[in-house]
PDB file of C-alpha atoms and ligand atoms in Angstrom:
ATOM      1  CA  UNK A   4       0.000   0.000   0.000  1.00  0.00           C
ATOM      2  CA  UNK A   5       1.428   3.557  -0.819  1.00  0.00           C
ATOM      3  CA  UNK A   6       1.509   6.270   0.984  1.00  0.00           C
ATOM      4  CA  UNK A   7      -2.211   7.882  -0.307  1.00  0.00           C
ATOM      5  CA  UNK A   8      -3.496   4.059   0.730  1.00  0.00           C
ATOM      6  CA  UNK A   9      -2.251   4.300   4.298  1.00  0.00           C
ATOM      7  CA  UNK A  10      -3.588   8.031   4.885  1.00  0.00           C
ATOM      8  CA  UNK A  11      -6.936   6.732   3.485  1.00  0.00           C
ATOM      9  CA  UNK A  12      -6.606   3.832   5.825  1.00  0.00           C
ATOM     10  CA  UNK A  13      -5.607   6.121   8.794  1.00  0.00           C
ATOM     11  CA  UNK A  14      -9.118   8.527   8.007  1.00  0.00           C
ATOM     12  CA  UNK A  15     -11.210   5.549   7.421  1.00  0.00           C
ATOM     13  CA  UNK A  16     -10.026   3.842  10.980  1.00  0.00           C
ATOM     14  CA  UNK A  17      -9.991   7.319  12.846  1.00  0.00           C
ATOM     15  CA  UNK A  18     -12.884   8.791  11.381  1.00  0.00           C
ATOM     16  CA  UNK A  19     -15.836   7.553  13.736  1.00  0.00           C
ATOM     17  CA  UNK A  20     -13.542   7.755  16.488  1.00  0.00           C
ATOM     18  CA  UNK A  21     -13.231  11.776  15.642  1.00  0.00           C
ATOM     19  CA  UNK A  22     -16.711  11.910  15.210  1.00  0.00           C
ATOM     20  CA  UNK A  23     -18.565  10.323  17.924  1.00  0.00           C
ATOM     21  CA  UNK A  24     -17.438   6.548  18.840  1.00  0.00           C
ATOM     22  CA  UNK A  25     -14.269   7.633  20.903  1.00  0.00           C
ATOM     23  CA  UNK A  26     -15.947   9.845  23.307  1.00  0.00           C
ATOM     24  CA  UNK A  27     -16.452  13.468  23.441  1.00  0.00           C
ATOM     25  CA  UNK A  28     -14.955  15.717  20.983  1.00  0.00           C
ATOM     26  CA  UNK A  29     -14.964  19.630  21.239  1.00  0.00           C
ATOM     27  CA  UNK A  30     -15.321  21.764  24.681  1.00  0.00           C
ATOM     28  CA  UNK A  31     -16.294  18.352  26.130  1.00  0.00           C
ATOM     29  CA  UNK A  32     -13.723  16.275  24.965  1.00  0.00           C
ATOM     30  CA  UNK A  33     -10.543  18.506  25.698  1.00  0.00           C
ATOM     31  CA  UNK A  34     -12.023  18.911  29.464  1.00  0.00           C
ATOM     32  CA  UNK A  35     -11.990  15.204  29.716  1.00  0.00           C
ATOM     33  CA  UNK A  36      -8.947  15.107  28.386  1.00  0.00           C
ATOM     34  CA  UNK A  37      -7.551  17.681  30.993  1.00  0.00           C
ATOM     35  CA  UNK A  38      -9.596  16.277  34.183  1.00  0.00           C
ATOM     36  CA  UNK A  39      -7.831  12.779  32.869  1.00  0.00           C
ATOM     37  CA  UNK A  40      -4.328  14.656  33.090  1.00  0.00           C
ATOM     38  CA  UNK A  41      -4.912  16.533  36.495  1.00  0.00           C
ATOM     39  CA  UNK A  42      -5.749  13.523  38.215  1.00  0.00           C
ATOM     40  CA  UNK A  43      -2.613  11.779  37.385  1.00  0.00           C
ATOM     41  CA  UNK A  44      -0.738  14.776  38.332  1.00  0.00           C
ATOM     42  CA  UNK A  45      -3.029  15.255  41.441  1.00  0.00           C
ATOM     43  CA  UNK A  46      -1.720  11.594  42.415  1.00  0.00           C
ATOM     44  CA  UNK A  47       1.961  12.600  41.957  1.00  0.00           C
ATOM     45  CA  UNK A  48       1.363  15.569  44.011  1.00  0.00           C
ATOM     46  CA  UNK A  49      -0.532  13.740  46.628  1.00  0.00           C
ATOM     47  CA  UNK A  50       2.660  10.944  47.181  1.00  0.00           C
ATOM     48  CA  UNK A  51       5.017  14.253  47.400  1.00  0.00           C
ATOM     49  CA  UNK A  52       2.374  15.678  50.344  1.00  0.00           C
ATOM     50  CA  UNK A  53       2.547  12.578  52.077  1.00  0.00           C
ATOM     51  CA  UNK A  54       6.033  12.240  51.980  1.00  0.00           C
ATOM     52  CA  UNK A  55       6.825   9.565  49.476  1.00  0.00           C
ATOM     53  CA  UNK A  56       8.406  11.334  46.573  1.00  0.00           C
ATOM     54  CA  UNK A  57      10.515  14.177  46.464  1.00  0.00           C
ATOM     55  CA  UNK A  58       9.726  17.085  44.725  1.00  0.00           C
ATOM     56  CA  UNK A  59      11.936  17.006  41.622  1.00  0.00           C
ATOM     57  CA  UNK A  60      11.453  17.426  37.994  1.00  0.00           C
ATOM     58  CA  UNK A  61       8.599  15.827  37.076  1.00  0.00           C
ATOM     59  CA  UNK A  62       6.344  17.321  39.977  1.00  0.00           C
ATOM     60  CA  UNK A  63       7.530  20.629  39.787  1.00  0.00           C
ATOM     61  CA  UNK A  64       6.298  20.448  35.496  1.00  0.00           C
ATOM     62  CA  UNK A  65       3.485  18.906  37.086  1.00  0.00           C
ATOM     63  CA  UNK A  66       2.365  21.612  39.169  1.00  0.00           C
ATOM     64  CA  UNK A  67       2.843  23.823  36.692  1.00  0.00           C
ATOM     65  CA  UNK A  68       0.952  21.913  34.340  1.00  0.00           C
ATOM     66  CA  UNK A  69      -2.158  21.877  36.558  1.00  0.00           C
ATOM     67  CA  UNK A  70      -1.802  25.244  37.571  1.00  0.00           C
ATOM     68  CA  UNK A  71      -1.997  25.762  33.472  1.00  0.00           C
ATOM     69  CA  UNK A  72      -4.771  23.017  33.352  1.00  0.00           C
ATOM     70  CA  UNK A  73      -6.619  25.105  35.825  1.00  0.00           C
ATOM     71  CA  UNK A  74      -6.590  28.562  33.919  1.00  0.00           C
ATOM     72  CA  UNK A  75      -7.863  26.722  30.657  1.00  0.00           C
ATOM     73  CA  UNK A  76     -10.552  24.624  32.157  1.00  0.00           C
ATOM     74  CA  UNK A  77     -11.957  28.209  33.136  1.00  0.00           C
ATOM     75  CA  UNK A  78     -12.641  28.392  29.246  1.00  0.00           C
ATOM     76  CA  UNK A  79     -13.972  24.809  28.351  1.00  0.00           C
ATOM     77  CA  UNK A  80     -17.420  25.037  29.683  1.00  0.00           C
ATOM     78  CA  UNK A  81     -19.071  27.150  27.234  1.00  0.00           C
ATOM     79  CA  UNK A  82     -23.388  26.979  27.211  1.00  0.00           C
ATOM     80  CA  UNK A  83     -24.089  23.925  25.468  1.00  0.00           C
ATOM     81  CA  UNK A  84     -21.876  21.824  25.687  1.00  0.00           C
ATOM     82  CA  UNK A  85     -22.976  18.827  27.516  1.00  0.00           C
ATOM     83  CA  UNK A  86     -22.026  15.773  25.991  1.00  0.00           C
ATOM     84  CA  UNK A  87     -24.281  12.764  26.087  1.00  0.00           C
ATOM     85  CA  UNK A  88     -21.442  10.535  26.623  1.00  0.00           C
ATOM     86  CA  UNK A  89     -20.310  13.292  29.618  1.00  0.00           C
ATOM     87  CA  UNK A  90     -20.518  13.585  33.317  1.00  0.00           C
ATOM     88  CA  UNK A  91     -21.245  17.429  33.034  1.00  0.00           C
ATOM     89  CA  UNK A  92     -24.683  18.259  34.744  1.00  0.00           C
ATOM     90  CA  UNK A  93     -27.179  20.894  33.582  1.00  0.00           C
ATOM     91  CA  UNK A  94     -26.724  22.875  36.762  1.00  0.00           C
ATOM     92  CA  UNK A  95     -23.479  24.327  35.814  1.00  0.00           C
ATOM     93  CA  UNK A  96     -25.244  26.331  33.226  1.00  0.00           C
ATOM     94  CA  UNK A  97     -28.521  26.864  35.646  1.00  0.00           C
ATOM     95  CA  UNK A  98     -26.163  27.459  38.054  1.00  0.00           C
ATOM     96  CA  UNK A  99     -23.263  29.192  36.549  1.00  0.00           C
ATOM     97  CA  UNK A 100     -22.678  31.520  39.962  1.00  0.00           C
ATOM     98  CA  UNK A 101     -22.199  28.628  42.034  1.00  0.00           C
ATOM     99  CA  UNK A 102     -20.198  26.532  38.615  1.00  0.00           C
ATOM    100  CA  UNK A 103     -17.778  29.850  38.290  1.00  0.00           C
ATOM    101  CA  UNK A 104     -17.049  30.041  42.289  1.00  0.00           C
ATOM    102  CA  UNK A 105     -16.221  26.806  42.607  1.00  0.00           C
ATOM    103  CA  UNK A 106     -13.734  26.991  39.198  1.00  0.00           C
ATOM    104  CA  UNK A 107     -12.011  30.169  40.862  1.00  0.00           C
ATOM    105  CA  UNK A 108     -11.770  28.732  44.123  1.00  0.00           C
ATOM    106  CA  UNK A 109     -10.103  25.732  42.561  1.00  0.00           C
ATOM    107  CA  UNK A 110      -8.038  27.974  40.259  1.00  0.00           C
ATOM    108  CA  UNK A 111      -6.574  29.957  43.347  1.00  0.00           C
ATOM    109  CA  UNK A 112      -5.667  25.962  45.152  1.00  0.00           C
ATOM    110  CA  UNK A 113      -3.610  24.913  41.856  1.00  0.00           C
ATOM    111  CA  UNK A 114      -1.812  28.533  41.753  1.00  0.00           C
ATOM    112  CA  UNK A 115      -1.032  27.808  45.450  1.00  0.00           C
ATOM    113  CA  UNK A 116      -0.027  24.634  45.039  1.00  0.00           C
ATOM    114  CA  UNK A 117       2.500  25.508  41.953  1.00  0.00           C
ATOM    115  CA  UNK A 118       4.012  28.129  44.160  1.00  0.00           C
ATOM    116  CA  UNK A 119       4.653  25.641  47.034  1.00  0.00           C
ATOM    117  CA  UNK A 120       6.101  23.171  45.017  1.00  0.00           C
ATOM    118  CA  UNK A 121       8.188  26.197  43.097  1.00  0.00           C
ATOM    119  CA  UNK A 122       9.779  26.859  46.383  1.00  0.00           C
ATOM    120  CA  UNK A 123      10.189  23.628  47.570  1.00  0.00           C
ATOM    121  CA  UNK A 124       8.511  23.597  50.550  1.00  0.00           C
ATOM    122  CA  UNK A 125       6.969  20.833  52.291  1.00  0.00           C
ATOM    123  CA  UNK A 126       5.130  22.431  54.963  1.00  0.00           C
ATOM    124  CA  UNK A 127       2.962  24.529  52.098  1.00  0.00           C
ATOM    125  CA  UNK A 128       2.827  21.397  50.171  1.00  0.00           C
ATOM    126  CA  UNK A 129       0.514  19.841  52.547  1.00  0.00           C
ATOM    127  CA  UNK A 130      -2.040  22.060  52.982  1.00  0.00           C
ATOM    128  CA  UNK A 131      -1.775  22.916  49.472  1.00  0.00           C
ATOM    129  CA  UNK A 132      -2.308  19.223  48.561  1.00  0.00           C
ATOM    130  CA  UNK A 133      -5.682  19.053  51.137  1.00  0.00           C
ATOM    131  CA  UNK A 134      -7.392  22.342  49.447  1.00  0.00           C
ATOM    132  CA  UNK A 135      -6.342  21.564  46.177  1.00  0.00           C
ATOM    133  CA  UNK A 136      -8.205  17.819  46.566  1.00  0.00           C
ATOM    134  CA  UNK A 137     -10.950  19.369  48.273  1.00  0.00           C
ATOM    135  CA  UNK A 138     -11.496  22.307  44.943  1.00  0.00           C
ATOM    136  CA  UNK A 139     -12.034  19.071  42.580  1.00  0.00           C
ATOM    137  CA  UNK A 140     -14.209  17.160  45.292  1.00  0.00           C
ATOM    138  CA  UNK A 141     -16.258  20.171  46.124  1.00  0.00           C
ATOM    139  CA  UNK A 142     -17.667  20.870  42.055  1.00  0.00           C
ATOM    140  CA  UNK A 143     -17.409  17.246  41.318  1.00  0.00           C
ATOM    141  CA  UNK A 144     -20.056  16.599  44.222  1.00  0.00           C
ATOM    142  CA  UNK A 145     -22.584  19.387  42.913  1.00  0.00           C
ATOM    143  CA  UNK A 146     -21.350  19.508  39.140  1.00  0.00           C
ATOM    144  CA  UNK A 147     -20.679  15.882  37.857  1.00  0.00           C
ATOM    145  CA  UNK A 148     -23.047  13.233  37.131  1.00  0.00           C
ATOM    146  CA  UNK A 149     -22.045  10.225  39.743  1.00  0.00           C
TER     147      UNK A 149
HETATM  148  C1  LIG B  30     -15.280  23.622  38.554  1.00  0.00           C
HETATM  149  C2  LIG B  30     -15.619  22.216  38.407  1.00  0.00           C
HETATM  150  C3  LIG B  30     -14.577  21.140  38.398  1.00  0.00           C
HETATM  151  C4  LIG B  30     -13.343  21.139  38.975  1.00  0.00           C
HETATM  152  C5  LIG B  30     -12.675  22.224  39.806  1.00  0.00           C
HETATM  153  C6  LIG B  30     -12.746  19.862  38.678  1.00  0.00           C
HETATM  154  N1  LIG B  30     -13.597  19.098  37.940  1.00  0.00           N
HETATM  155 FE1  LIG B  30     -13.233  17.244  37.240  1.00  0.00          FE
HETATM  156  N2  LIG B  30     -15.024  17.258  36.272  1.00  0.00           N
HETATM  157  C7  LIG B  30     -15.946  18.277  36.322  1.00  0.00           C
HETATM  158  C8  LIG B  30     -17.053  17.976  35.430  1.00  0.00           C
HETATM  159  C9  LIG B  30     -18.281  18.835  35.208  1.00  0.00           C
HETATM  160  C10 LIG B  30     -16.755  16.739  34.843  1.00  0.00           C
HETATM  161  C11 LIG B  30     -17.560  16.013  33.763  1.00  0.00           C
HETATM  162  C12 LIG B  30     -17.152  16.637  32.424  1.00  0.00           C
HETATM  163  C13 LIG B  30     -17.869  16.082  31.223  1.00  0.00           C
HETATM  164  O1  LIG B  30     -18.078  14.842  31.188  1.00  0.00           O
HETATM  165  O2  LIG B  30     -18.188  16.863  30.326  1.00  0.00           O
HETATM  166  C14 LIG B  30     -15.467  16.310  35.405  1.00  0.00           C
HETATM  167  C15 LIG B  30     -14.846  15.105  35.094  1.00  0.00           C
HETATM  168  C16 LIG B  30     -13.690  14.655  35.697  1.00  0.00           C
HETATM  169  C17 LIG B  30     -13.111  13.352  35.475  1.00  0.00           C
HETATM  170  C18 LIG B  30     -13.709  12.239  34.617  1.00  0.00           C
HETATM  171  C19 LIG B  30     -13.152  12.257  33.224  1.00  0.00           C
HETATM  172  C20 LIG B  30     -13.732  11.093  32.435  1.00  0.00           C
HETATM  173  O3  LIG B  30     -13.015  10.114  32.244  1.00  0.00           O
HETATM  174  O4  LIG B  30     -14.916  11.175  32.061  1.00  0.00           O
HETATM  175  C21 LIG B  30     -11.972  13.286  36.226  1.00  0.00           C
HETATM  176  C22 LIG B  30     -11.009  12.101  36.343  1.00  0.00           C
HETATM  177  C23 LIG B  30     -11.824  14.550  36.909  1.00  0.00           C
HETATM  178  N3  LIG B  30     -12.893  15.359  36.572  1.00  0.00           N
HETATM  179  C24 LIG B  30     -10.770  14.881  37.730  1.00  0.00           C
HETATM  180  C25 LIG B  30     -10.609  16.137  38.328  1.00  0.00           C
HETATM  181  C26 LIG B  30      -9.500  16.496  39.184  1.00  0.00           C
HETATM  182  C27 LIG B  30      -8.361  15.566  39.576  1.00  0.00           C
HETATM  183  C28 LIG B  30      -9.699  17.789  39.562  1.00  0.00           C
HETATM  184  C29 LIG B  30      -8.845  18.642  40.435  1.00  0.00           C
HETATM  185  C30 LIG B  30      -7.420  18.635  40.247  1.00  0.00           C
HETATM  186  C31 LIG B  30     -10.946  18.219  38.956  1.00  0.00           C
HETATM  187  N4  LIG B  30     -11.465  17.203  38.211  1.00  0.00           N
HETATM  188  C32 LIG B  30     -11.487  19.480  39.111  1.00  0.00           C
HETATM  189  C33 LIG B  30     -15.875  19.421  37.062  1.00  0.00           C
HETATM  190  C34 LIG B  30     -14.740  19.844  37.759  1.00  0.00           C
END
C-alpha cells in the first residue's frame, strides 16, 4: 500500500472515532482530556504531600501543568456543551454563579499549590495538597453526574 493508501486507511479507521465513537470531541472532549491529566498529576502531588516522593522534575512540570490546566478549564465550559457521553450536569449552566465560584476557588488551590512546590517547601505542600483535593471534590459533588 502507498503512501495515499495508508492516509486513506488512517481517516477511514480514525474517522468515527473523531466523530462520535471515541468519546467526546470539542469543549467536552478537551475537558476530559484535561480532568484525565490533572488527576494523574493530582496523584503525583498527593505521594510528594505525604512524603513519598521528592519534589523534583517531574512534579515541579506537574504543578505547573495543573496550575496551566486550571486557567484553561476556566474556558472549556461554554453553554451547550454537555455531551451525552459526559458527566457534566445541567446545573453548571442553571447554576453558573455557584459553577464559576467553585472553578475560581479551585483555580486559586492549583496557583497555590504551583508556588509551594516552586519553592520547595513541604510544609505549604501539605495544605496545598488538602485544598487543592478538596477544589475538585467540592464541584465534582454538585457539578458531575455520579
Ligand atoms: C469547577 C468544576 C470542576 C473542577 C474544579 C474539577 N472538575 Fe473534574 N469534572 C468536572 C465535570 C463537570 C466533569 C464532567 C465533564 C464532562 O463529562 O463533560 C469532570 C470530570 C472529571 C473526570 C472524569 C473524566 C472522564 O473520564 O470522564 C476526572 C477524572 C476529573 N474530573 C478529575 C478532576 C481532578 C483531579 C480535579 C482537580 C485537580 C478536577 N477534576 C477538578 C468538574 C470539575
Amino acid at each position: 500500500m502507498g503512501n495515499a493508501g495508508r492516509s486513506i486507511l488512517r481517516l477511514v479507521l480514525l474517522g468515527p472515532c473523531l466523530l462520535a465513537l471515541c468519546g467526546a470531541s470539542g469543549p467536552a472532549g478537551e475537558r476530559i482530556a484535561l480532568m484525565k491529566e490533572m488527576s494523574g498529576i493530582l496523584r503525583l502531588l498527593g505521594s510528594v504531600a505525604n512524603g513519598l516522593l521528592p519534589v523534583d522534575g517531574e512534579v515541579a512540570r506537574g504543578a505547573a501543568t495543573l496550575h496551566t490546566d486550571s486557567v484553561r478549564l476556566g474556558g472549556l465550559f461554554p453553554p451547550g456543551s454537555a455531551d451525552a457521553e459526559g458527566r457534566a450536569l445541567d446545573r453548571i449552566w442553571t447554576e453558573r454563579a455557584t459553577f464559576d465560584a467553585d472553578m475560581a476557588a479551585f483555580q486559586q488551590a492549583a496557583a497555590s499549590m504551583a508556588g509551594a512546590v516552586e519553592a520547595g517547601d513541604l510544609a505549604a505542600i501539605r495544605p496545598a495538597y488538602a485544598a487543592l483535593a478538596r477544589a475538585c471534590l467540592q464541584c465534582h459533588d454538585s457539578f458531575r453526574r455520579p
